[in-house]
mmCIF file of C-alpha atoms in Angstrom:
data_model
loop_
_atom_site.group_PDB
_atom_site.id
_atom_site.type_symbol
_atom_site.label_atom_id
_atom_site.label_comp_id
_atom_site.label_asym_id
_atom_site.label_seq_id
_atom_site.Cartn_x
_atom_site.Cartn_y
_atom_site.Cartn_z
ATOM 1 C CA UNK A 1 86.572 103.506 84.231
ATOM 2 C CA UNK A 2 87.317 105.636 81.477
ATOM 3 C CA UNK A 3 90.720 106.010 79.823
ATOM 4 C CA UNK A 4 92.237 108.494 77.256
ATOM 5 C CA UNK A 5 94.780 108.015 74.738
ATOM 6 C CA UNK A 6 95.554 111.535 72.891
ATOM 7 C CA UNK A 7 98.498 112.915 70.463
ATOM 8 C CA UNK A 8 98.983 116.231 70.432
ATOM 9 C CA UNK A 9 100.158 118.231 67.365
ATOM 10 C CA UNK A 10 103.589 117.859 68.051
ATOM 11 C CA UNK A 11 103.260 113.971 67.763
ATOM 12 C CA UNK A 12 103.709 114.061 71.518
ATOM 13 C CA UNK A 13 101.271 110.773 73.107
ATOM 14 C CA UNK A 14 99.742 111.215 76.498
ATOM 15 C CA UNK A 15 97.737 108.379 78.351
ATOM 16 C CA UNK A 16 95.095 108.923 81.095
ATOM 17 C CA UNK A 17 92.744 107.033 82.772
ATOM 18 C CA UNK A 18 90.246 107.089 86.246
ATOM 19 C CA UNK A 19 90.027 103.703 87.926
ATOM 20 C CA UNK A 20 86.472 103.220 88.831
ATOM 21 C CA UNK A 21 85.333 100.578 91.137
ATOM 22 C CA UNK A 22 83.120 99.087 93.567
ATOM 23 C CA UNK A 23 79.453 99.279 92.203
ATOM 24 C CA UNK A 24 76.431 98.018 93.896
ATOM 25 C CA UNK A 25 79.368 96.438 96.277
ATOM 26 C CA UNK A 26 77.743 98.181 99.692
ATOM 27 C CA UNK A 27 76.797 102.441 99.767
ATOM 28 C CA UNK A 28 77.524 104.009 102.900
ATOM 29 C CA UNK A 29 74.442 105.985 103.604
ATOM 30 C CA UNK A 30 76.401 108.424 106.252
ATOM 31 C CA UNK A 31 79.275 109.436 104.186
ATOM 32 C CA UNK A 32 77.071 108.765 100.670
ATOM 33 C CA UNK A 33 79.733 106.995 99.254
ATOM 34 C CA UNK A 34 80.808 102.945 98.135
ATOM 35 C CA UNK A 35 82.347 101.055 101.252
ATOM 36 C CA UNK A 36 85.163 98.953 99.189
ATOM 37 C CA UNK A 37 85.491 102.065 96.543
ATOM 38 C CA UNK A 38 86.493 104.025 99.977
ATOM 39 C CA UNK A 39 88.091 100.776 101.164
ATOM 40 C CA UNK A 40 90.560 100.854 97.694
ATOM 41 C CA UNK A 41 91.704 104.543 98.108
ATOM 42 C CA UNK A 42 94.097 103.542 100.578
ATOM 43 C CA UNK A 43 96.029 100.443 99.043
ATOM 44 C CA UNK A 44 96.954 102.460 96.174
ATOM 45 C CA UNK A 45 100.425 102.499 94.973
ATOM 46 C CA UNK A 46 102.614 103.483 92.269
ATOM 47 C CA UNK A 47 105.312 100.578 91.503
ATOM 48 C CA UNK A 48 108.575 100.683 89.437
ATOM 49 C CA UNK A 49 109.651 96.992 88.636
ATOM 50 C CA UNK A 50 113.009 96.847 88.705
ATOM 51 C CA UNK A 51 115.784 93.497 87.010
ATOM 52 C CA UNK A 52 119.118 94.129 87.338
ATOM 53 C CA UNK A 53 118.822 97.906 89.299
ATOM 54 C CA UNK A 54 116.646 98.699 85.401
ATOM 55 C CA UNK A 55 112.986 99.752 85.694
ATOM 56 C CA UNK A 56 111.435 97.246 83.252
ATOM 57 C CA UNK A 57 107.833 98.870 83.541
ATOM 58 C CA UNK A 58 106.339 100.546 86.057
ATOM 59 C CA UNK A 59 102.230 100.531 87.413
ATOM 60 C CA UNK A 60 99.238 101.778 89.914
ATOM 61 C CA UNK A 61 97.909 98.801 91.268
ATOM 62 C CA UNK A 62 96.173 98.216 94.741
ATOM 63 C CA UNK A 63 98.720 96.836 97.116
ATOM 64 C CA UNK A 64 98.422 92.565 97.375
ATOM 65 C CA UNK A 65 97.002 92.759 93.663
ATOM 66 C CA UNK A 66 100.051 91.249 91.726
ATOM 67 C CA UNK A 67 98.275 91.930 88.454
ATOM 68 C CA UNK A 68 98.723 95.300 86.414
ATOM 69 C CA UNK A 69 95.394 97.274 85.256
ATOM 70 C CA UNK A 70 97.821 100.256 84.473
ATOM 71 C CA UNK A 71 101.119 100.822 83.441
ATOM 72 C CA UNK A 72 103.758 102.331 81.399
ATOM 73 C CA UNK A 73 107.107 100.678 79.636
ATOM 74 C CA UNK A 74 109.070 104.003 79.651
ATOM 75 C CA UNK A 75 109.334 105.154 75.936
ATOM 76 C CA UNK A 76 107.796 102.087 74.775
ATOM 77 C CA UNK A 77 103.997 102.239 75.408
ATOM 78 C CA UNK A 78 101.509 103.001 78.322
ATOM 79 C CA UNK A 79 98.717 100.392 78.788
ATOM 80 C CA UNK A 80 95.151 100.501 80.533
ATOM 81 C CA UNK A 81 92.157 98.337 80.639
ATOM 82 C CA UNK A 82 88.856 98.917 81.206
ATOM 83 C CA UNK A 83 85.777 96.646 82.043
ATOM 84 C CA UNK A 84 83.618 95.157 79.540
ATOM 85 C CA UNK A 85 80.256 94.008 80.134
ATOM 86 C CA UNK A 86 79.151 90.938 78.355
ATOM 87 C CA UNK A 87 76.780 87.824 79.058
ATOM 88 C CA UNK A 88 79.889 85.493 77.669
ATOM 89 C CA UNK A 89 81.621 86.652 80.856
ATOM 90 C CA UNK A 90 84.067 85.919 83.633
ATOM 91 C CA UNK A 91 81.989 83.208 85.283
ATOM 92 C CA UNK A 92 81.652 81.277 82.555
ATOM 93 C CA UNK A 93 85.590 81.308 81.816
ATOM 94 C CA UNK A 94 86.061 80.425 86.043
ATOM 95 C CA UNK A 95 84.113 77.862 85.114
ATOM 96 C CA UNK A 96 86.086 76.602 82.110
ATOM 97 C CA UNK A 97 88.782 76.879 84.495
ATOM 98 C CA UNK A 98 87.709 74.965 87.481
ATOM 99 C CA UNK A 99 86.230 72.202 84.821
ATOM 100 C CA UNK A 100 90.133 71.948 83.915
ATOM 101 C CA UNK A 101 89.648 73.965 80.670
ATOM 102 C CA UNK A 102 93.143 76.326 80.611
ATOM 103 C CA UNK A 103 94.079 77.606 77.871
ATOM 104 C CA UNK A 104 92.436 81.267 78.211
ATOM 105 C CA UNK A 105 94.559 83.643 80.506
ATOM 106 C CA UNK A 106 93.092 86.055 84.075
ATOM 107 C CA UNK A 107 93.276 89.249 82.490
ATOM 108 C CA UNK A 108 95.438 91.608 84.545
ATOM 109 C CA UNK A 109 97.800 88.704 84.360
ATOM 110 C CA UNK A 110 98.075 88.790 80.737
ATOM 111 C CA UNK A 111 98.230 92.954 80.977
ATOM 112 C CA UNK A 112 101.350 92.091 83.593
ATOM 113 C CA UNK A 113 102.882 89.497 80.919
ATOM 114 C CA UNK A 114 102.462 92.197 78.314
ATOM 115 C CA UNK A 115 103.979 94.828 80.488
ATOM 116 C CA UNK A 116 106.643 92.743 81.567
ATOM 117 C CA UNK A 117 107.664 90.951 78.525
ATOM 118 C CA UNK A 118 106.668 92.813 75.231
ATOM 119 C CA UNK A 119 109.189 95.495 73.246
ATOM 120 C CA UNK A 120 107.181 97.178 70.883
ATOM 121 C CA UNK A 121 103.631 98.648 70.397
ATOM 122 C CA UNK A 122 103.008 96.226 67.911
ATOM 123 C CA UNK A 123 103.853 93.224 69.282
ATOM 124 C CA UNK A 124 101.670 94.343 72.750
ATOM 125 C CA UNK A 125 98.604 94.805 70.458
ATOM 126 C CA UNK A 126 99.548 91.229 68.632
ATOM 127 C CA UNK A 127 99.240 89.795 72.228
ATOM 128 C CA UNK A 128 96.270 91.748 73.921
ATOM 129 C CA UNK A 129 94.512 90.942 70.655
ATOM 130 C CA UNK A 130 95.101 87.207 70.581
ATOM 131 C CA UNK A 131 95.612 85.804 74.052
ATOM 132 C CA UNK A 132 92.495 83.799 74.889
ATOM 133 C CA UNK A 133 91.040 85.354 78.474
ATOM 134 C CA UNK A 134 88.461 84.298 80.757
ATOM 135 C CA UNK A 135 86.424 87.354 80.587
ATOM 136 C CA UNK A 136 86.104 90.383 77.674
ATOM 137 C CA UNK A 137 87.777 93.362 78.570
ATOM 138 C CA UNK A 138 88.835 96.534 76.949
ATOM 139 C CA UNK A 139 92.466 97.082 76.809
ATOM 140 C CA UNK A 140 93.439 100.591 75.453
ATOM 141 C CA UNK A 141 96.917 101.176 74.259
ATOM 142 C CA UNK A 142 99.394 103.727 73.690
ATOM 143 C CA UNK A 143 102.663 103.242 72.173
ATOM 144 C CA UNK A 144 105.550 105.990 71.059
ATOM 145 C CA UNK A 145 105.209 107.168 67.686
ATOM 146 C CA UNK A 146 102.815 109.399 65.977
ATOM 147 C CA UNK A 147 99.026 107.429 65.843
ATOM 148 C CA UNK A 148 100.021 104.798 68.226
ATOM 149 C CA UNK A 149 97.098 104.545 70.409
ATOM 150 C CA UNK A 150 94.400 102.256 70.314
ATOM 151 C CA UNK A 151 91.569 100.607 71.845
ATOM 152 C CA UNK A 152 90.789 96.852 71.750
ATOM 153 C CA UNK A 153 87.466 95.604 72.360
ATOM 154 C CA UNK A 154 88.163 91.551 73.517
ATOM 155 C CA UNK A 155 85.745 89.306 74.177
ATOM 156 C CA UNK A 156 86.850 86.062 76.070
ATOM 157 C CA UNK A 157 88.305 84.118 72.722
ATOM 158 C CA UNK A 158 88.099 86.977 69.761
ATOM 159 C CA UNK A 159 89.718 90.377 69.459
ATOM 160 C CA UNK A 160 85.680 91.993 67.744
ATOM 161 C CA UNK A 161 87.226 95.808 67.087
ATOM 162 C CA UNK A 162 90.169 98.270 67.122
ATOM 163 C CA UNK A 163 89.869 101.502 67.294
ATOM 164 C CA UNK A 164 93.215 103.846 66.040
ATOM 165 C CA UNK A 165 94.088 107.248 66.348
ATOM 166 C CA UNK A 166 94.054 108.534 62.826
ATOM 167 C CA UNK A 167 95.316 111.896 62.241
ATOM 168 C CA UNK A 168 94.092 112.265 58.550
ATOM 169 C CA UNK A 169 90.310 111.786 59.899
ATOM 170 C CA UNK A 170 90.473 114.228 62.576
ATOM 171 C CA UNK A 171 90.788 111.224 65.003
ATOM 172 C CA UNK A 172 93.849 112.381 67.362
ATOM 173 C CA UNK A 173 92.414 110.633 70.599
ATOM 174 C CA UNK A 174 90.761 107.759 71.720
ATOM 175 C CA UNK A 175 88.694 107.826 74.759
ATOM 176 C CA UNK A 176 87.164 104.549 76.046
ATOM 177 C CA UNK A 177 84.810 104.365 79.123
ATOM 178 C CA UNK A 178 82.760 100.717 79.619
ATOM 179 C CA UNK A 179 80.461 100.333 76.281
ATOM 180 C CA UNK A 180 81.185 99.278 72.984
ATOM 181 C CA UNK A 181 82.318 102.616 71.140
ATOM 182 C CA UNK A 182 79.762 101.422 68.039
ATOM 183 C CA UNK A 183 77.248 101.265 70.468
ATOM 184 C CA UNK A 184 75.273 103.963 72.706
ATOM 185 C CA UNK A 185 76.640 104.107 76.061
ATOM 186 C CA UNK A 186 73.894 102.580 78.633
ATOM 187 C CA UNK A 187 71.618 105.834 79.254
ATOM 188 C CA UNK A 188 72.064 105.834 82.707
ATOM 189 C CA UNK A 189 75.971 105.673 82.662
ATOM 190 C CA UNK A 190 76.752 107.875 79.735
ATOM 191 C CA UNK A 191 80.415 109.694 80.566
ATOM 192 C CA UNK A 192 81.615 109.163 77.037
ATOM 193 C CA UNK A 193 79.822 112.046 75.453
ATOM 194 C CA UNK A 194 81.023 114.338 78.529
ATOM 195 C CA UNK A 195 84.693 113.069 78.320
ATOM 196 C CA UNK A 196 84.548 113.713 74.134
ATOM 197 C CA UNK A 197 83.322 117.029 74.610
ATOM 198 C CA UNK A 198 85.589 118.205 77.499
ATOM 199 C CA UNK A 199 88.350 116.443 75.349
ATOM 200 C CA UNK A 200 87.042 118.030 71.867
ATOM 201 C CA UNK A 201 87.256 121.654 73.901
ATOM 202 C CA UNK A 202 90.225 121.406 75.126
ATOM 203 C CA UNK A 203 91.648 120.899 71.300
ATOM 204 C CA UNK A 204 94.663 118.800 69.703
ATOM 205 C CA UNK A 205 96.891 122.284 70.363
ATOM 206 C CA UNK A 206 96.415 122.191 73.881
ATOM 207 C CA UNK A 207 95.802 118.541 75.273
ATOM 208 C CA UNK A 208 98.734 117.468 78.084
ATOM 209 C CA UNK A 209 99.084 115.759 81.331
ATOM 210 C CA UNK A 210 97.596 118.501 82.466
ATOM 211 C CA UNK A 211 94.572 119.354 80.759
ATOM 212 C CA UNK A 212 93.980 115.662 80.226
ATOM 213 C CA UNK A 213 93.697 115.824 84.263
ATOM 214 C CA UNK A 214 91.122 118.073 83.642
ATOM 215 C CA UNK A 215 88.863 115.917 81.545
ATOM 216 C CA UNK A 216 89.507 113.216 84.014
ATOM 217 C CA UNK A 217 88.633 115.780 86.897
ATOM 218 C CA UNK A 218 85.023 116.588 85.040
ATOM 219 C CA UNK A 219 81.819 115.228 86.369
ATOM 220 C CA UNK A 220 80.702 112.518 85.534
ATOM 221 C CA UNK A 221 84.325 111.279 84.361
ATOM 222 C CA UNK A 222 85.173 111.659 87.559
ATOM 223 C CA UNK A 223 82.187 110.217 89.964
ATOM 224 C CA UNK A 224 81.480 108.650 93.709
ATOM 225 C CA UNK A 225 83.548 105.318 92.065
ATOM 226 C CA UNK A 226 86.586 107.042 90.812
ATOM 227 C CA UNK A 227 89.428 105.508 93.304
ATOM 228 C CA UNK A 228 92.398 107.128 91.284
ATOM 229 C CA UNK A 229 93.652 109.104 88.452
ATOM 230 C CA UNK A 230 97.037 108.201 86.543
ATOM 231 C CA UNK A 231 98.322 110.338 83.517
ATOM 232 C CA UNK A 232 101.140 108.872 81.748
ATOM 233 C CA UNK A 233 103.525 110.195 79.172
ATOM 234 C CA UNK A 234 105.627 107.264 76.964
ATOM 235 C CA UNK A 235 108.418 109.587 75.682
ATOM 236 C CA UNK A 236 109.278 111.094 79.254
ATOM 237 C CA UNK A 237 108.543 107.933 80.795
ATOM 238 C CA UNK A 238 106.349 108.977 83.335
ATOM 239 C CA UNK A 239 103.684 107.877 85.486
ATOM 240 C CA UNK A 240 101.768 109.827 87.967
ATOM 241 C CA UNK A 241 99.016 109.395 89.797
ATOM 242 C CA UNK A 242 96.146 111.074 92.670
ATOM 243 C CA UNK A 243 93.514 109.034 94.112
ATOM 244 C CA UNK A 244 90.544 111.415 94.170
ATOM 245 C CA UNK A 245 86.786 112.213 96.011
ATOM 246 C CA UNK A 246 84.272 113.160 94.547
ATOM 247 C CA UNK A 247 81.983 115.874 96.680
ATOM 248 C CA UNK A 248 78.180 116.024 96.771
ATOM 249 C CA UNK A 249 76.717 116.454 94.521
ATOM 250 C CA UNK A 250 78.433 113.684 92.618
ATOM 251 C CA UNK A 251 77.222 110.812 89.961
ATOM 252 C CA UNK A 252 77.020 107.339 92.403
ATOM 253 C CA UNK A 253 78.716 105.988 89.412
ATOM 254 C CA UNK B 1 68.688 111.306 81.642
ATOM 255 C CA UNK B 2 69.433 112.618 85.221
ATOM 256 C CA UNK B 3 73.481 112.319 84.113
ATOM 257 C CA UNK B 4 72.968 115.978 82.222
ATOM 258 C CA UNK B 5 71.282 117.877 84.444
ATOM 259 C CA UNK B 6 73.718 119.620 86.750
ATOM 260 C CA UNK B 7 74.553 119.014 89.448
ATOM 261 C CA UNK B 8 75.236 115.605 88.411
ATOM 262 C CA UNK B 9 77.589 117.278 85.376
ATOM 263 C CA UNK B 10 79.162 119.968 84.801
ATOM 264 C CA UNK B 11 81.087 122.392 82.480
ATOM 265 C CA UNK B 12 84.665 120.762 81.361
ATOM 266 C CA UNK B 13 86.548 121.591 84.564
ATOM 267 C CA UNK B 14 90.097 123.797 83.555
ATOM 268 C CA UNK B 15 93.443 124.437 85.803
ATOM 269 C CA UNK B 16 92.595 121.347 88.182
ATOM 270 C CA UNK B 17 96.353 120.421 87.948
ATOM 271 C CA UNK B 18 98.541 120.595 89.323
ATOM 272 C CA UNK B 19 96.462 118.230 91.624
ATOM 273 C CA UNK B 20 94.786 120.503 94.494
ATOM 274 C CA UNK B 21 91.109 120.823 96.298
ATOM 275 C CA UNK B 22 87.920 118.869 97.143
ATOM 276 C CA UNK B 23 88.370 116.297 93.913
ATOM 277 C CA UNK B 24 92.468 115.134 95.123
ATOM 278 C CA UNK B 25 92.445 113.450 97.901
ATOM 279 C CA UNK B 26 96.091 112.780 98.392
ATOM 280 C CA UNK B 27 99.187 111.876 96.388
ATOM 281 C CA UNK B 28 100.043 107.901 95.791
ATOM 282 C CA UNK B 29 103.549 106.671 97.886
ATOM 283 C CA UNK B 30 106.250 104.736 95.325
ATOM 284 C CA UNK B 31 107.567 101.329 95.729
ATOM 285 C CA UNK B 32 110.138 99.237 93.743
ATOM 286 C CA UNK B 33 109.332 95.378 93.166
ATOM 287 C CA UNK B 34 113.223 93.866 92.557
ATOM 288 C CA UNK B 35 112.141 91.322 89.978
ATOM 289 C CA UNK B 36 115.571 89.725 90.946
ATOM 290 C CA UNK B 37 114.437 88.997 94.261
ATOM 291 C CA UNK B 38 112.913 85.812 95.385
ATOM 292 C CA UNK B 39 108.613 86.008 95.404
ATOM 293 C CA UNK B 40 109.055 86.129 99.357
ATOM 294 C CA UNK B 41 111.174 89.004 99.219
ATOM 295 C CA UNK B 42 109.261 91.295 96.626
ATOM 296 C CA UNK B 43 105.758 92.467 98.778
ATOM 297 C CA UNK B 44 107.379 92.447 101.946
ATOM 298 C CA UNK B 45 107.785 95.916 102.636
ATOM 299 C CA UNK B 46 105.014 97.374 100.400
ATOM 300 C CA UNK B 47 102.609 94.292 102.088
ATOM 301 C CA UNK B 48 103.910 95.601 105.637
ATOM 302 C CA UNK B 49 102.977 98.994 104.666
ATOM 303 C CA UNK B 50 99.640 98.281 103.604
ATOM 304 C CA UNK B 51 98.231 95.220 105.745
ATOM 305 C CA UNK B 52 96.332 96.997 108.135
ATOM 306 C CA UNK B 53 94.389 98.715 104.443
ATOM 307 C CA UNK B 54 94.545 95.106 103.363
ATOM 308 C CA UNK B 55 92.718 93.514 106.231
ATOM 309 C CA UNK B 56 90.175 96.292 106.161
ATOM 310 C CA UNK B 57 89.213 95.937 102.439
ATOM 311 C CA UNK B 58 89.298 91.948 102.608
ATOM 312 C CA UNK B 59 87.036 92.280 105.687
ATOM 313 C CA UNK B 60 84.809 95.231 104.208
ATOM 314 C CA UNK B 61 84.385 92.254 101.228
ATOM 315 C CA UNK B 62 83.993 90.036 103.796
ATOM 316 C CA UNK B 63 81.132 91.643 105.495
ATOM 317 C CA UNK B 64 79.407 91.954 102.332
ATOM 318 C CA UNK B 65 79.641 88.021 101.687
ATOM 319 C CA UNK B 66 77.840 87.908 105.108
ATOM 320 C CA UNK B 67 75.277 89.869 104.242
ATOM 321 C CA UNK B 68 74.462 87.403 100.968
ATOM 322 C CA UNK B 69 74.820 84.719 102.736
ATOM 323 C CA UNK B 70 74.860 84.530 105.981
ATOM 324 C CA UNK B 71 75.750 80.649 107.021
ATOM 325 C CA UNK B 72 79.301 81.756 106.326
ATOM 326 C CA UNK B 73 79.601 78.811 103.633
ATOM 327 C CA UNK B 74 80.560 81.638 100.758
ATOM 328 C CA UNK B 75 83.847 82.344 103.009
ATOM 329 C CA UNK B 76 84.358 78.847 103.549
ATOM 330 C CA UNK B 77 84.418 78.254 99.849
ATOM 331 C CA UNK B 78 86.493 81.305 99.212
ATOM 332 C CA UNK B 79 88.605 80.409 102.477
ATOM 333 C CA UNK B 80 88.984 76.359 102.094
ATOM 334 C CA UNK B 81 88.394 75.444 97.805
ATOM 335 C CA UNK B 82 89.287 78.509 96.176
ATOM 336 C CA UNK B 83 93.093 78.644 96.010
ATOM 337 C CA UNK B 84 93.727 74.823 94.736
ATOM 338 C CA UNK B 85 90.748 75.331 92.038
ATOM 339 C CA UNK B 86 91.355 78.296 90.820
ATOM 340 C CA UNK B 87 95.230 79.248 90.396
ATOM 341 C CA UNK B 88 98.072 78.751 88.355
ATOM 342 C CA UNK B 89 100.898 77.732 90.114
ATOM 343 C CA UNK B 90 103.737 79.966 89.064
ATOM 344 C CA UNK B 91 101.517 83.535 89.896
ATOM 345 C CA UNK B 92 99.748 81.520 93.159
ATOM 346 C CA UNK B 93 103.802 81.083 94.553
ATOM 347 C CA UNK B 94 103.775 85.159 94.463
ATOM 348 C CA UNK B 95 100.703 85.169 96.240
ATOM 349 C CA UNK B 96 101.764 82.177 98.746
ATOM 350 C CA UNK B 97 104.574 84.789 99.818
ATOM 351 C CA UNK B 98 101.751 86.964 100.449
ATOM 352 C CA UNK B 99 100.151 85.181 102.799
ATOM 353 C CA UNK B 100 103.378 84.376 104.563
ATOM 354 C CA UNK B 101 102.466 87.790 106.083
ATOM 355 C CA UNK B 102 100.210 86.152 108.199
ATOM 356 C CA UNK B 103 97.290 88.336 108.672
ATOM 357 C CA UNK B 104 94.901 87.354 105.822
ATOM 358 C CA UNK B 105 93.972 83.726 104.247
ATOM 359 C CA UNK B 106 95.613 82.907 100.551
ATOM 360 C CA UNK B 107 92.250 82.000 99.073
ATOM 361 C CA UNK B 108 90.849 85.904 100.715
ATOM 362 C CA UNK B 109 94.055 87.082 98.448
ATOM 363 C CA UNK B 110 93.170 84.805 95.427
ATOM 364 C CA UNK B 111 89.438 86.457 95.507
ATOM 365 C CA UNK B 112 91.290 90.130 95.423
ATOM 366 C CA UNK B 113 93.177 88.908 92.919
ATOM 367 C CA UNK B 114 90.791 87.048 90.465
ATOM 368 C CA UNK B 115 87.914 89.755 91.073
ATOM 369 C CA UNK B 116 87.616 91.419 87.413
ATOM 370 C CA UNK B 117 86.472 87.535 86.377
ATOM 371 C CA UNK B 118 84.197 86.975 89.459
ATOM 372 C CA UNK B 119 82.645 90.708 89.597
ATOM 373 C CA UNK B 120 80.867 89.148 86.262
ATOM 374 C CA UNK B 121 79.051 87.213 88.300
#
């Protein structure tokens, strides 16, 4: 995954994001491509939840997945997660769980509470921080006035880092892919430095929906597990979103 | 690494929207959830747009279950323990609408569902 939140020099916020998945889950040797990555293209959707005939927030989520990995609250913030790798991971949490140990919360069930139930920027990032999960995650945020975008790096029980856009040092985007942004990206899965530079040519004057599409479009942002695309803009209140291919020669992941 | 040398990257790519060519497959369809509707009411007509997708994914994950272990006891656990381990009640009764759709097993759903904590595994 990798997911972008940028202001431009208008104050204007923009969120983007590719959802990448189905690694080492079956290749399809004929069509070089992942089976379930090609399987997920299909079931995606863009929802607008709705209480009393009012969108409360709307998402892209794979149809029968109830929980939210992206979404907007029109002119309140746009959210995204992102996978983190850790040996303190999901299993151990499932097995918390099944040994009747429930106080930690599935993640895209806590990114659906947020979505669902939080009115301000601030009080999302109070609850993405602190909820206990099951497994770490990344969740990156963007919210509606000038600097409000960040990205928290969760383990199961701690919030360990947030990263903020910060105008005064040069910082007007945050970009976070599947690695610790302290850390070097794994050398073998390294579309951080690609998505900075792409993002650091395109230049605080110019970044939009639409160039932002661009950096997401840009190999190997955009590789053989990219399912779909969704750029999001918090003071228009809009979501959008393409679900994408990736032709040969492409990046497996 | 491999990841710089072209053609596996590539110069920043530039007038790629609006959406067009090889890299866009297709635009995504809307839906509304009524959160004033009852859970059984919500899915129904984005779930009877999308089983036939549905079934195919759950049985493309399926097939890859088989292929770790064969005996079939990995679908059985999924299938038969899964659902009363593993789920909070108040998120499971969405999902138990889900299923109402008869055409795939709760605990096949509850997997789907719960995958960012299993794909750990």
């Amino acid at each position: 995954c990798t997911s972008i939140v940028a202001e431009d020099n208008k104050g204007n916020l923009f969120h983007g994001r590719n959802l990448d998945f189905g690694l080492f889950m079956g290749w399809d040797v004929k069509n070089k491509s992942w089976i379930i990555s090609e399987k997920l293209k299909p079931l995606v959707v863009n929802l607008d939840f709705k209480r009393n005939n009012q969108t409360v927030f709307k998402s892209t989520n794979f149809a029968g997945y109830v929980g939210m990995l992206t979404g907007i609250k029109p002119h309140i913030f746009t959210l995204t997660m992102n996978e983190r790798f850790s040996l303190d991971g999901g299993y151990i949490g499932i097995l918390e769980w099944i040994l009747g140990k429930r106080d930690g919360m599935w993640m895209s069930f806590l990114t659906r509470s947020v979505l669902e139930n939080a009115h301000s920027y601030e009080e999302a990032k109070t609850r993405l921080a602190q909820t206990k999960l099951l497994a770490p995650a990344y969740f990156i945020l963007g919210g509606n006035q000038t600097g409000q975008g960040c990205i928290i790096t969760r383990s199961r029980l701690l919030s360990i880092d947030m990263l903020e856009i910060d105008l005064k040092l040069g910082r007007w985007y945050v970009l976070e892919t599947n690695y610790d942004h302290w850390e070097e990206p794994l050398f073998l899965d390294d579309r951080r430095t690609p998505g900075m530079k792409c993002m650091n040519q395109t230049t605080q004057k110019n970044i939009s929906l639409k160039t932002m599409y661009d950096v997401l479009s840009t190999k190997p942002v955009l590789n053989k597990l990219t399912t779909y695309t969704t750029l999001m803009q918090v003071s228009e209140g809009k979501l959008e979103s393409y679900i994408r291919d990736c032709p040969n020669p492409c990046m497996p992941w | 690494s491999t990841q710089f040398i072209p053609p596996y990257t590539e110069d920043c790519r530039t007038e790629m929207y609006p959406p067009n060519g090889p890299t866009f497959r297709g635009a995504v369809s809307w839906y509304t959830v009524d959160l004033d509707l009852p859970p059984s009411k919500r899915w129904t007509a984005l779930i009877t747009d999308k089983k036939t997708d549905l079934v195919n994914m759950i049985q493309a994950i399926k097939d890859l279950a088989y292929a770790f272990v064969p005996s079939g006891r990995l679908i059985e656990l999924v299938d038969i323990t899964l659902v009363s381990v593993i789920f909070p009640l108040t998120f499971s009764l969405n999902l138990y609408y889900i299923f109402l759709i008869p055409f795939c097993n709760l605990g096949e759903v509850v997997l789907f569902n719960i995958f960012y904590e299993v794909f750990t595994v």
